[in-house]
PDB file of C-alpha atoms in Angstrom:
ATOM      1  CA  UNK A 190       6.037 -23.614 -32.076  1.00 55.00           C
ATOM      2  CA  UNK A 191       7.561 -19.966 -32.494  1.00 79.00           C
ATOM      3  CA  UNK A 192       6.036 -18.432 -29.612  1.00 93.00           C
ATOM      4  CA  UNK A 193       5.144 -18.943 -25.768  1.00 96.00           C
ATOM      5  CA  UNK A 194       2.312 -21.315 -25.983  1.00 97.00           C
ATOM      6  CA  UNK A 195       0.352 -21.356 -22.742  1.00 98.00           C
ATOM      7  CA  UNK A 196      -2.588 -23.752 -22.102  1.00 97.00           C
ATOM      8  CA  UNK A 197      -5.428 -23.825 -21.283  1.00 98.00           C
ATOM      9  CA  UNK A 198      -6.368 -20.413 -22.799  1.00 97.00           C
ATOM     10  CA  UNK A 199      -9.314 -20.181 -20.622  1.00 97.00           C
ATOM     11  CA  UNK A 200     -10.112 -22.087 -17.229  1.00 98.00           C
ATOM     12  CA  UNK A 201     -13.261 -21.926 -14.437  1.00 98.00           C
ATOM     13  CA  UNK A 202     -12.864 -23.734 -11.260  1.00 98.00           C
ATOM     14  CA  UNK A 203     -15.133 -23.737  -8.505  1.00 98.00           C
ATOM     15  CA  UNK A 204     -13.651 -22.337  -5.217  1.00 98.00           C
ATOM     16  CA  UNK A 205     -11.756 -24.616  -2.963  1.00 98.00           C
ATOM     17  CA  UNK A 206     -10.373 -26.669  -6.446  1.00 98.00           C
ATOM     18  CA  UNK A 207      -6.488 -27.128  -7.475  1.00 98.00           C
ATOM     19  CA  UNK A 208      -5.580 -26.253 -11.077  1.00 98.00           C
ATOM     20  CA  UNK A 209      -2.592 -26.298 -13.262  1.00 98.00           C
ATOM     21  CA  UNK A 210      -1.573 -23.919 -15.608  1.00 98.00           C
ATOM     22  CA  UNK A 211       0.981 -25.176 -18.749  1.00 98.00           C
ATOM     23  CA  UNK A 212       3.800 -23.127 -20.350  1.00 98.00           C
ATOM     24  CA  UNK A 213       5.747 -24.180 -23.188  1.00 98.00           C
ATOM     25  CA  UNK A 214       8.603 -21.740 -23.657  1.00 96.00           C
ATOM     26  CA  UNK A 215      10.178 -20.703 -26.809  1.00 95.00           C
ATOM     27  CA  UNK A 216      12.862 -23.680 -27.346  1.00 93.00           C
ATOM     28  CA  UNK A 217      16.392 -22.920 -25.952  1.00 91.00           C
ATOM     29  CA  UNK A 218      15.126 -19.965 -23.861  1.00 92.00           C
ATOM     30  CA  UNK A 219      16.925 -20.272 -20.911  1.00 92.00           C
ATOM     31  CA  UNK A 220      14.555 -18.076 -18.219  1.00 93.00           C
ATOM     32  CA  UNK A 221      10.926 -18.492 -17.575  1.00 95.00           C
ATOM     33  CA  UNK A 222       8.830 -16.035 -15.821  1.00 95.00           C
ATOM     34  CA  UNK A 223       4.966 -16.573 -14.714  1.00 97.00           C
ATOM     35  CA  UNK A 224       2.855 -13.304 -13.770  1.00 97.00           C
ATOM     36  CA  UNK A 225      -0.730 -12.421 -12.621  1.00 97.00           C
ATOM     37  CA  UNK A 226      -2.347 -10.085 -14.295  1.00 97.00           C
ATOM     38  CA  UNK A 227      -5.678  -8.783 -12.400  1.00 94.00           C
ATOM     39  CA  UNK A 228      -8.288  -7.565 -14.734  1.00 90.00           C
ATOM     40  CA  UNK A 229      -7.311  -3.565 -15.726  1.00 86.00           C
ATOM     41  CA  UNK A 230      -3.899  -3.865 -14.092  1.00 90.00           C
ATOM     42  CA  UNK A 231      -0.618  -4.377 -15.169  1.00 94.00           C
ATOM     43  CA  UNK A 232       0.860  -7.592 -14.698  1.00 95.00           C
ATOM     44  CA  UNK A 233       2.465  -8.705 -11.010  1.00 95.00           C
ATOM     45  CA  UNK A 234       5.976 -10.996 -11.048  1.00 94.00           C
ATOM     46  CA  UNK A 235       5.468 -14.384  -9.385  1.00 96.00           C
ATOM     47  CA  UNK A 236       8.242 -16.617  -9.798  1.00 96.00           C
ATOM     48  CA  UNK A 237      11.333 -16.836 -11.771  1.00 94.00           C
ATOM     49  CA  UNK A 238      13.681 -20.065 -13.034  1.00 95.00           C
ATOM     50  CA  UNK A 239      16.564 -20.457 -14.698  1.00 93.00           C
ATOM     51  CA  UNK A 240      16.858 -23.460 -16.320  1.00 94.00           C
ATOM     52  CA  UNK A 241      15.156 -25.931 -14.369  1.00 96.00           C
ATOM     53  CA  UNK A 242      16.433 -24.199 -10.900  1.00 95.00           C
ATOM     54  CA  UNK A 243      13.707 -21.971  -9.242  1.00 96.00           C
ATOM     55  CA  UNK A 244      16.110 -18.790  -8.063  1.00 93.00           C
ATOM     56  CA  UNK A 245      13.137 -16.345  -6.800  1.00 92.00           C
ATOM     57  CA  UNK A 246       9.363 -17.328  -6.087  1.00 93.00           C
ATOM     58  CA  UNK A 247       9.116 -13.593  -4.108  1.00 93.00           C
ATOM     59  CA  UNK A 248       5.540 -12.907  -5.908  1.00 94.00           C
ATOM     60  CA  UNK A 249       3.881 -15.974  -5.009  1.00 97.00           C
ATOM     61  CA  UNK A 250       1.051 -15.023  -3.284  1.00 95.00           C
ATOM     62  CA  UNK A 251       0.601 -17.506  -0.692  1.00 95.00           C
ATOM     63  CA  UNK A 252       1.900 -21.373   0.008  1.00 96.00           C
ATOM     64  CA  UNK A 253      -1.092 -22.434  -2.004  1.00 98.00           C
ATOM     65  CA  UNK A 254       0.888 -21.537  -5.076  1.00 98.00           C
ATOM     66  CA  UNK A 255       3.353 -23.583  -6.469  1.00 97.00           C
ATOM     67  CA  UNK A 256       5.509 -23.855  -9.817  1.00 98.00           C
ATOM     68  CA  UNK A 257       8.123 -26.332 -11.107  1.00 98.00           C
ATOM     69  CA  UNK A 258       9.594 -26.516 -14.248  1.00 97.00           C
ATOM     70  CA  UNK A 259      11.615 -30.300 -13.940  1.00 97.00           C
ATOM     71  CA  UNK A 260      13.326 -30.512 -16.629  1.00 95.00           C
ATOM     72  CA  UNK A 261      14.376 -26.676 -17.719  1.00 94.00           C
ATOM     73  CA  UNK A 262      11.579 -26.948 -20.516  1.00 95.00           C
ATOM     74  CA  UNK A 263       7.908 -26.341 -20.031  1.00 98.00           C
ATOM     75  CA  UNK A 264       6.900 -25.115 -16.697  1.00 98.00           C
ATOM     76  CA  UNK A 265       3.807 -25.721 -14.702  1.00 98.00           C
ATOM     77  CA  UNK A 266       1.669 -23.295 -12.307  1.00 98.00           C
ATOM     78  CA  UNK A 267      -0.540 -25.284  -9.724  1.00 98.00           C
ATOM     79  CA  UNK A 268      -2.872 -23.276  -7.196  1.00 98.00           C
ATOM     80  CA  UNK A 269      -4.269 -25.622  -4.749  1.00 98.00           C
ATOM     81  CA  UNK A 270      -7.685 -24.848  -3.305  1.00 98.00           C
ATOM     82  CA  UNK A 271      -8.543 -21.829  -5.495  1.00 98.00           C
ATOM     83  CA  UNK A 272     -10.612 -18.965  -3.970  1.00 97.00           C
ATOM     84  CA  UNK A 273     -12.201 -16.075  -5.525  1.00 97.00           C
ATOM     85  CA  UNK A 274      -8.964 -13.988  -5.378  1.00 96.00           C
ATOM     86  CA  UNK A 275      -7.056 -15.865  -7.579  1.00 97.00           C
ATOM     87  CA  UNK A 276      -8.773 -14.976 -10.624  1.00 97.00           C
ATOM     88  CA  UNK A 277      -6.971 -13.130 -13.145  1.00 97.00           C
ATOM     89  CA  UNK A 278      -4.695 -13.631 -15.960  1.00 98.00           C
ATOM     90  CA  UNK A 279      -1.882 -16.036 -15.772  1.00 98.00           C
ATOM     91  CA  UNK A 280       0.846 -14.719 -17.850  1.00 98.00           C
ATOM     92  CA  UNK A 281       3.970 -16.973 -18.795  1.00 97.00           C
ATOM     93  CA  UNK A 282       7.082 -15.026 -20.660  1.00 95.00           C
ATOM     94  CA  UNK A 283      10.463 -16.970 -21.660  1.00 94.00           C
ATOM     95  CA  UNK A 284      13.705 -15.131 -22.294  1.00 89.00           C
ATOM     96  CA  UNK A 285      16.814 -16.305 -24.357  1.00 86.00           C
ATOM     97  CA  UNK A 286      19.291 -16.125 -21.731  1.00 77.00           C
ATOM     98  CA  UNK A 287      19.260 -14.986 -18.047  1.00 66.00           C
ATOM     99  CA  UNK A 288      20.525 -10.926 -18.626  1.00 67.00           C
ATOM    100  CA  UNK A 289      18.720 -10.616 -21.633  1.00 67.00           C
ATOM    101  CA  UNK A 290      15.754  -8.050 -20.930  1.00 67.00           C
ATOM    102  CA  UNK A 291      13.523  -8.833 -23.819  1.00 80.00           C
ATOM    103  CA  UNK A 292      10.747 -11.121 -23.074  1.00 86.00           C
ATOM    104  CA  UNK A 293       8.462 -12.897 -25.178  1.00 92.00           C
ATOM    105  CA  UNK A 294       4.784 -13.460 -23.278  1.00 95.00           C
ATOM    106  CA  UNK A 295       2.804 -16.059 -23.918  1.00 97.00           C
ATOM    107  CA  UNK A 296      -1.425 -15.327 -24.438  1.00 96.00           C
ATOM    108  CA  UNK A 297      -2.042 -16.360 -21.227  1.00 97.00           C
ATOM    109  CA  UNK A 298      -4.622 -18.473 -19.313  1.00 98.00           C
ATOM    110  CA  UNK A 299      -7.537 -16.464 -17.484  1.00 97.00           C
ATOM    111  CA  UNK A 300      -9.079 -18.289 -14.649  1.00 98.00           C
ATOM    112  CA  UNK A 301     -12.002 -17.420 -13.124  1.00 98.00           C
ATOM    113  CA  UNK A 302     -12.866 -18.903  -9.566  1.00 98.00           C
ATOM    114  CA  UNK A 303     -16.805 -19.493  -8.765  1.00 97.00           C
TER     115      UNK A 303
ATOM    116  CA  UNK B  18       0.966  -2.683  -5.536  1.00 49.00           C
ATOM    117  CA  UNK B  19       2.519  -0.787  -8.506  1.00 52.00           C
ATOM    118  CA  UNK B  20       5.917   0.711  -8.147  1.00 79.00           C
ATOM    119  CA  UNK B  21       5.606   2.696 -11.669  1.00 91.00           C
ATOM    120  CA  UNK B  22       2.742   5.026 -12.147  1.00 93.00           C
ATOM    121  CA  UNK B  23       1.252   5.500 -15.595  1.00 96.00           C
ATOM    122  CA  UNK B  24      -0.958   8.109 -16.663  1.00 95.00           C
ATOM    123  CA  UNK B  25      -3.630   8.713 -18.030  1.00 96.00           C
ATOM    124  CA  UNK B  26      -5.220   5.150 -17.040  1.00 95.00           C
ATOM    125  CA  UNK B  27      -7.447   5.872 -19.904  1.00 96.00           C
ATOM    126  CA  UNK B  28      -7.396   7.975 -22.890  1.00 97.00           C
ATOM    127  CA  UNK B  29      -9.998   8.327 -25.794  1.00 97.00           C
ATOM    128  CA  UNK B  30      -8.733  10.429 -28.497  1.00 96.00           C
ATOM    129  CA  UNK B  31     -10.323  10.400 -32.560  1.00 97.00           C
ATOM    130  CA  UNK B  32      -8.175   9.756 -35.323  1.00 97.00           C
ATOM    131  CA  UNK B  33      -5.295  11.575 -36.398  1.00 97.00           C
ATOM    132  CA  UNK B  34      -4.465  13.546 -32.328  1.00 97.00           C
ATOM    133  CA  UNK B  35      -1.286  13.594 -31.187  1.00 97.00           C
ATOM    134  CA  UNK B  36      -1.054  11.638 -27.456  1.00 97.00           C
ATOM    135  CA  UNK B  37       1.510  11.447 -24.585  1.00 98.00           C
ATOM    136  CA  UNK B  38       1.588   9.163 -22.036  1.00 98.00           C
ATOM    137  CA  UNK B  39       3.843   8.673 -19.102  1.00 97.00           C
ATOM    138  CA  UNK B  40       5.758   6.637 -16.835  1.00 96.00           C
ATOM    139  CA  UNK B  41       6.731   7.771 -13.075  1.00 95.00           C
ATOM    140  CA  UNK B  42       8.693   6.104 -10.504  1.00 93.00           C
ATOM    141  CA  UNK B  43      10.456   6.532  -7.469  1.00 89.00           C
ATOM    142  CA  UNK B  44      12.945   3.485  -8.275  1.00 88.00           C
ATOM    143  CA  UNK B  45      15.588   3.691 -10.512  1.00 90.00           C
ATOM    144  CA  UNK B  46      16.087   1.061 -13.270  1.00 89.00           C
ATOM    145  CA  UNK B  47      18.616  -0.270 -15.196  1.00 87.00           C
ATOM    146  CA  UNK B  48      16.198  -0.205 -18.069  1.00 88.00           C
ATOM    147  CA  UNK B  49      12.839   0.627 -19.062  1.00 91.00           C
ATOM    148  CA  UNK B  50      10.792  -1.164 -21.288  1.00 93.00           C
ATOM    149  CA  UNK B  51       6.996  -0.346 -23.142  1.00 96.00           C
ATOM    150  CA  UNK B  52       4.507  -2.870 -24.413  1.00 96.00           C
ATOM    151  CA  UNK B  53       1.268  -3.098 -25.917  1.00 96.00           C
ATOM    152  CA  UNK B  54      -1.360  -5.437 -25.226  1.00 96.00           C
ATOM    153  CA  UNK B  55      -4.195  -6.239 -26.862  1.00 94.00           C
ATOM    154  CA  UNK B  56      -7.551  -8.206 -25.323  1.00 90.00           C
ATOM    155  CA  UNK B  57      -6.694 -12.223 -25.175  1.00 90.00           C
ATOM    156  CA  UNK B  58      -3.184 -11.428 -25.841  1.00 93.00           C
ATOM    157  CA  UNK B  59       0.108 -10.926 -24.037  1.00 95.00           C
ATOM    158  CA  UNK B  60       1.980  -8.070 -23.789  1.00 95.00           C
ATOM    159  CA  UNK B  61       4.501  -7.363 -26.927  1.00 94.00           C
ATOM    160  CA  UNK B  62       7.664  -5.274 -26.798  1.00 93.00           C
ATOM    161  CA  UNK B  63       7.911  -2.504 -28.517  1.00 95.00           C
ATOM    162  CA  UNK B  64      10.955  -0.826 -27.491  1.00 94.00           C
ATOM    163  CA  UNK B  65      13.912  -0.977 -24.860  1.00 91.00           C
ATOM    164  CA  UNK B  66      15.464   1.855 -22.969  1.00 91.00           C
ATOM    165  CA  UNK B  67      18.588   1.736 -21.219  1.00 90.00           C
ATOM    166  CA  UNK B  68      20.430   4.897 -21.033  1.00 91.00           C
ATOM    167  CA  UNK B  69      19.306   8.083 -19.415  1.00 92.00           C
ATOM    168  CA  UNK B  70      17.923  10.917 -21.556  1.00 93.00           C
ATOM    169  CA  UNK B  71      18.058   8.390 -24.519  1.00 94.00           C
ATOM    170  CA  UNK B  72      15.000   9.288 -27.284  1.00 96.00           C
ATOM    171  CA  UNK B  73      13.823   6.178 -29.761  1.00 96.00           C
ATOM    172  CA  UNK B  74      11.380   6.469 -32.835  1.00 96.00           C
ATOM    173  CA  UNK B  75       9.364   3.476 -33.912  1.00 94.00           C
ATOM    174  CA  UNK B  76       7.120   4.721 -36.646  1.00 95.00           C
ATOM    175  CA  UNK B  77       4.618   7.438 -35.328  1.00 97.00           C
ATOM    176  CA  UNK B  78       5.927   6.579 -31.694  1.00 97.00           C
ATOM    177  CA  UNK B  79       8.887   8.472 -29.801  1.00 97.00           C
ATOM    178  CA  UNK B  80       9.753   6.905 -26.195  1.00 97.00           C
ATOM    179  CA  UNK B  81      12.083   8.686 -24.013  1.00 96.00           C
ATOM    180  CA  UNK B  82      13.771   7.761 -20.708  1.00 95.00           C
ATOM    181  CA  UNK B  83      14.414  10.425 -17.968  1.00 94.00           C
ATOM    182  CA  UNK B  84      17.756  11.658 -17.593  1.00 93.00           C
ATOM    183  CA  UNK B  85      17.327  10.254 -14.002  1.00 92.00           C
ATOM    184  CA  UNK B  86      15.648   6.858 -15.031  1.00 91.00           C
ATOM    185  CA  UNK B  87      13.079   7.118 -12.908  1.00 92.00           C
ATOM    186  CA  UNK B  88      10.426   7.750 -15.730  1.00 93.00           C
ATOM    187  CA  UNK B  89       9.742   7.262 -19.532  1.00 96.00           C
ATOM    188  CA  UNK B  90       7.266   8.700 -21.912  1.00 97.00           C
ATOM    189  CA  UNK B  91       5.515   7.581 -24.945  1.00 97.00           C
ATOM    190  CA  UNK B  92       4.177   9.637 -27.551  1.00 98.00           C
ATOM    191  CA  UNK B  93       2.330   8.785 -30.690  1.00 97.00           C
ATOM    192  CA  UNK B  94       2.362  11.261 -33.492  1.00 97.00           C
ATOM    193  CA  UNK B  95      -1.105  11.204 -35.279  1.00 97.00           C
ATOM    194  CA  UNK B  96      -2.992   7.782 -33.681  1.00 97.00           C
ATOM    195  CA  UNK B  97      -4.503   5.507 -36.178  1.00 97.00           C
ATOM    196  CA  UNK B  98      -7.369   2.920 -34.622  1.00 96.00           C
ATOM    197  CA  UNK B  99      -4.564   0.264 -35.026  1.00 95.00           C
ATOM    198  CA  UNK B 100      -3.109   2.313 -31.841  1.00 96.00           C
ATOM    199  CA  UNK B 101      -5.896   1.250 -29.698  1.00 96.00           C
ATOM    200  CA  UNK B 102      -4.360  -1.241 -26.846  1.00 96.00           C
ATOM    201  CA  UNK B 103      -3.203  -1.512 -22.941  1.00 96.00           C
ATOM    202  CA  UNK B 104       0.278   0.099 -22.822  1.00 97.00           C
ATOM    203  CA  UNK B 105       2.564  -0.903 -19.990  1.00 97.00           C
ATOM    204  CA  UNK B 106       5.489   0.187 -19.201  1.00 95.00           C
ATOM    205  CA  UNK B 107       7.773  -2.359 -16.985  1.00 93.00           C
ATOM    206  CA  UNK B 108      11.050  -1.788 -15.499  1.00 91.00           C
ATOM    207  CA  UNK B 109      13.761  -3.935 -14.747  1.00 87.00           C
ATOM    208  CA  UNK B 110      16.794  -3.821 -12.653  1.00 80.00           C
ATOM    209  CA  UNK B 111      20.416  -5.055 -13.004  1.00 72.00           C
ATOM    210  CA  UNK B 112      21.371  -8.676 -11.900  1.00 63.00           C
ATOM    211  CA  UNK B 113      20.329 -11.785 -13.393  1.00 51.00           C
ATOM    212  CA  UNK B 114      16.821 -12.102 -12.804  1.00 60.00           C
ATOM    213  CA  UNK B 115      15.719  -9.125 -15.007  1.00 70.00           C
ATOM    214  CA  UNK B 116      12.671  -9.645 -13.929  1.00 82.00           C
ATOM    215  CA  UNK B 117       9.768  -6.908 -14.587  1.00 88.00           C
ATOM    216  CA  UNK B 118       8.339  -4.543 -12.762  1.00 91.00           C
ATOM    217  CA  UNK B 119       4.778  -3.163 -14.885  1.00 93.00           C
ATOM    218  CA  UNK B 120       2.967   0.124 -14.447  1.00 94.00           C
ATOM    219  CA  UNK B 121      -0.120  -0.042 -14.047  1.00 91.00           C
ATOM    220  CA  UNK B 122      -1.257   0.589 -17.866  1.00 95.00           C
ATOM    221  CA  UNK B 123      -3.132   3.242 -20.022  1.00 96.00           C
ATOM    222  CA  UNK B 124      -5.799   1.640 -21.967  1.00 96.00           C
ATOM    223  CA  UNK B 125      -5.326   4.109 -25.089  1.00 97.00           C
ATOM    224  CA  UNK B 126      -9.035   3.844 -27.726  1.00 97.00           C
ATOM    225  CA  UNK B 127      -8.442   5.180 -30.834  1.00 97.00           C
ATOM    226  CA  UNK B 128     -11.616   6.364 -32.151  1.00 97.00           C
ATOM    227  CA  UNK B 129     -12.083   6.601 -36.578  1.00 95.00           C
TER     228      UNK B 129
END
């Protein structure tokens, strides 16, 4: 596709469940970002790769967050044992190369914890 | 926690006003960005910022970046209910990474 596709759009879990969150970045975009976005706030950095390498995972909130993105292409966002906390929006954005500033955001995927 | 400040968090203004809104920081960036985001959507770009004191017009919309960067302001000459969206601004600093650093929005209603 021509955009950041993100799936699933919209996600419920019950508290103390793992989920995983799907990016596909624009093709050939070289840097892929994931955010959380609480609701009425501006999004909050997570993690950060380049290529498949994962060069700053400073936002993650806690060990129960992990991403990966194997093979420099579409990325995954697991949260293991979900609590209340972690609902928001998840926000995936893709750049062309790794100085460019312009980034392209994907719809998201909101997850609400019960 | 939210390094830039935006204000107003919310502004309700009827077709046709005139509206500023602004961007505050303590931090200095390499360059400033400003998006819009609708409901169920990401944030798009609408314009970059990289020099100090620099002025772009998009349309109806003037953003400016602080001679210091340390803040930015958008204004939007006579607001159409099109306007209506969360605006973020998000700044980044130099190095590799570029990744963002968002305000904390102004949810901006355009009213007809």
């Amino acid at each position: 596709g021509a955009g950041v596709s993100q799936s699933p759009r919209y996600k419920v879990a019950k508290r103390g469940q793992d989920v995983a969150l799907r990016c596909d970045p624009i093709s050939g975009h070289v840097s892929l970002f994931w955010y959380q976005q609480a609701l009425g706030q501006g999004p909050e950095f997570l993690t950060y790769f380049q290529n498949e390498a994962q060069l700053d995972k400073s936002g993650l909130p806690s060990d129960r967050f992990f991403a990966e993105r194997p093979e420099g292409s579409v990325s995954t966002l697991k949260i293991q044992r979900t609590q209340q906390e972690d609902s928001a929006v998840y926000l995936c954005a893709s750049n062309l190369w790794a100085g460019n500033t312009e980034a392209f955001f994907g719809q998201g995927t909101r997850l609400t914890v019960v | 926690t939210q390094l830039l400040e935006q204000s107003p968090q919310f502004l309700s203004i009827q077709e046709g006003e005139n509206l500023t809104v602004y961007c505050n920081s303590s931090s200095v960036f390499s360059s400033l960005q400003w998006y819009r985001q609708e409901p169920g959507e990401g944030p798009v770009l609408l314009v970059t910022v990289v020099t100090g004191g620099e002025v772009k017009k998009l349309k109806r919309l003037t953003f400016q970046f602080g001679d210091a960067r340390k803040d930015s302001s958008l204004h939007i000459t006579a607001a159409q209910p099109g306007d209506t969206g969360l605006y973020l601004c998000a700044g980044s600093h130099s190095g590799s990474a570029r990744q963002l650093t968002f305000g904390s929005g102004t949810q901006l209603t355009v009213l007809p």
